[in-house]
């Protein structure tokens, strides 16, 4: 395989099936669809952690959060262990980023030659409130999601426009440069469709006359882990009108993001780079979209844990849909493979997407995700293999779903006696990855140290949470959680 340039496009909170090319009945994503038409769509792709900071750490390092100590939105990537960018730098390949990174700060040696308009953790610290899990606080700031839903512009939409402008300008400059035997890599990371669910008017209007509502309500007999998550994030102000506005905003933001992707794809073509540049599109995690009474992410249902993943360009089969399960950890070896490099590291769990796309489907490949952050009463661990999704919760009953016969994940087989054998098989797969109970203990130990560093539980509750990380130049708006412990 000849070494080529690589562009990695990332959105934030884009659920895997909300694309035309993924079979969605009404979403308008013409530019992602055209990328898939000339490349390979990985239909069973997953985040390694359904929350921003640890997901992006796995993306950078190619390793799972428990391998590297990235548990939550207060444990950012700081440059250790090595990222794919470090390998590129060591080989003399130009590499940089434009847009959201969600690492600790701009000065850490994270393997990037440049960072244009980056977004990093608030004050280099992030969401310490998410480390408080026993007892569970209530996050009142979550109510802003319903209140802010609608049509309009936000600092995030302005930021995404600026990211797109900068990306198109950077790509145009590359088109004027002579070819090099050291191909470049650029990571272009946008915020949409991350909340606030306020979409620019023209994109909001695409869906404003539709009857939009969740299809799966919260259940009284739901798993206790999920009940605790819903209790932590306070979404009690989602009436019918606010729900309609939020979903209209979410779909509008996806089409807004797709429009920006289209501008970038057009810039690649205009610069004459299509024949020597590979493009990956991915999101850091999905979004619950009101299903089961939840918004945001933070769980292992398909809405939150499954992500879109598309790759196109040289050496990628066109018009293919791969059924092999993949994850963000697979991006690391893919980026290096594109540059003609590899990492001699036996602890890397991923494989190059170039290899996976070129092979026959392997639906029995196992992929892994974990969650230890805000709202998690204990560690949650997922194994996806074949039609099965197994979710292990430390100290609680597991969940099990057959995604072939029950794609909506309604029928929980986690304690069904007739599925003892498949649960045992999938738990054995989990144990190949980690000891989940030991990982849960380590996460809580590390989080307790972070809480103590910031003055203890009462001080962290008093400081509270701020919802979403603000765009560069904006300030975080904290809301206290003191006195609201569940």
Coordinates of N, CA and C in Angstrom, one line a residue, residues 46-48 58-59 61-64 309 326-334 348-351 365:
X46 N -18.2 1.5 17.2 CA -18.5 1.8 18.6 C -17.4 2.8 19.1
X47 N -17.8 3.6 20.1 CA -16.9 4.3 20.9 C -16.3 3.4 21.9
X48 N -15.1 3.7 22.4 CA -14.6 2.9 23.5 C -14.9 3.5 24.9
X58 N -8.9 7.5 23.9 CA -8.8 6.2 23.2 C -8.5 6.5 21.7
X59 N -9.1 7.5 21.1 CA -8.9 7.8 19.8 C -7.4 8.2 19.6
X61 N -4.7 7.5 21.6 CA -3.7 6.5 22.0 C -3.9 5.1 21.4
X62 N -5.1 4.9 20.9 CA -5.4 3.5 20.4 C -5.6 2.5 21.5
X63 N -5.7 3.0 22.8 CA -5.9 2.1 23.9 C -7.1 2.4 24.6
X64 N -7.6 1.5 25.5 CA -8.8 1.6 26.3 C -8.5 2.5 27.5
X309 N -19.0 5.6 11.2 CA -17.6 5.5 10.8 C -17.6 5.2 9.3
X326 N -16.1 -2.6 14.7 CA -14.9 -1.8 14.8 C -15.1 -0.8 15.9
X327 N -14.0 -0.1 16.3 CA -14.1 1.0 17.4 C -13.1 2.1 17.1
X328 N -13.2 3.1 17.9 CA -12.3 4.2 17.8 C -10.8 3.8 17.9
X329 N -10.6 2.7 18.7 CA -9.2 2.2 18.9 C -8.6 1.8 17.5
X330 N -9.4 1.5 16.6 CA -8.9 1.1 15.3 C -8.4 2.2 14.4
X331 N -8.7 3.5 14.8 CA -8.2 4.6 14.0 C -6.7 4.8 14.2
X332 N -6.2 4.5 15.3 CA -4.7 4.6 15.6 C -3.9 3.8 14.5
X333 N -4.1 2.5 14.4 CA -3.3 1.8 13.4 C -3.7 2.2 12.0
X334 N -4.9 2.7 11.8 CA -5.3 3.1 10.4 C -4.5 4.3 10.0
X348 N -1.7 -2.4 22.0 CA -2.7 -1.8 21.1 C -3.7 -2.8 20.7
X349 N -5.0 -2.6 21.0 CA -6.0 -3.6 20.6 C -6.6 -3.5 19.2
X350 N -6.3 -2.4 18.5 CA -7.0 -2.1 17.3 C -6.3 -2.7 16.1
X351 N -7.0 -2.7 14.9 CA -6.5 -3.1 13.6 C -6.8 -2.0 12.6
X365 N -16.0 -10.6 15.3 CA -14.9 -9.8 16.0 C -15.5 -9.1 17.2

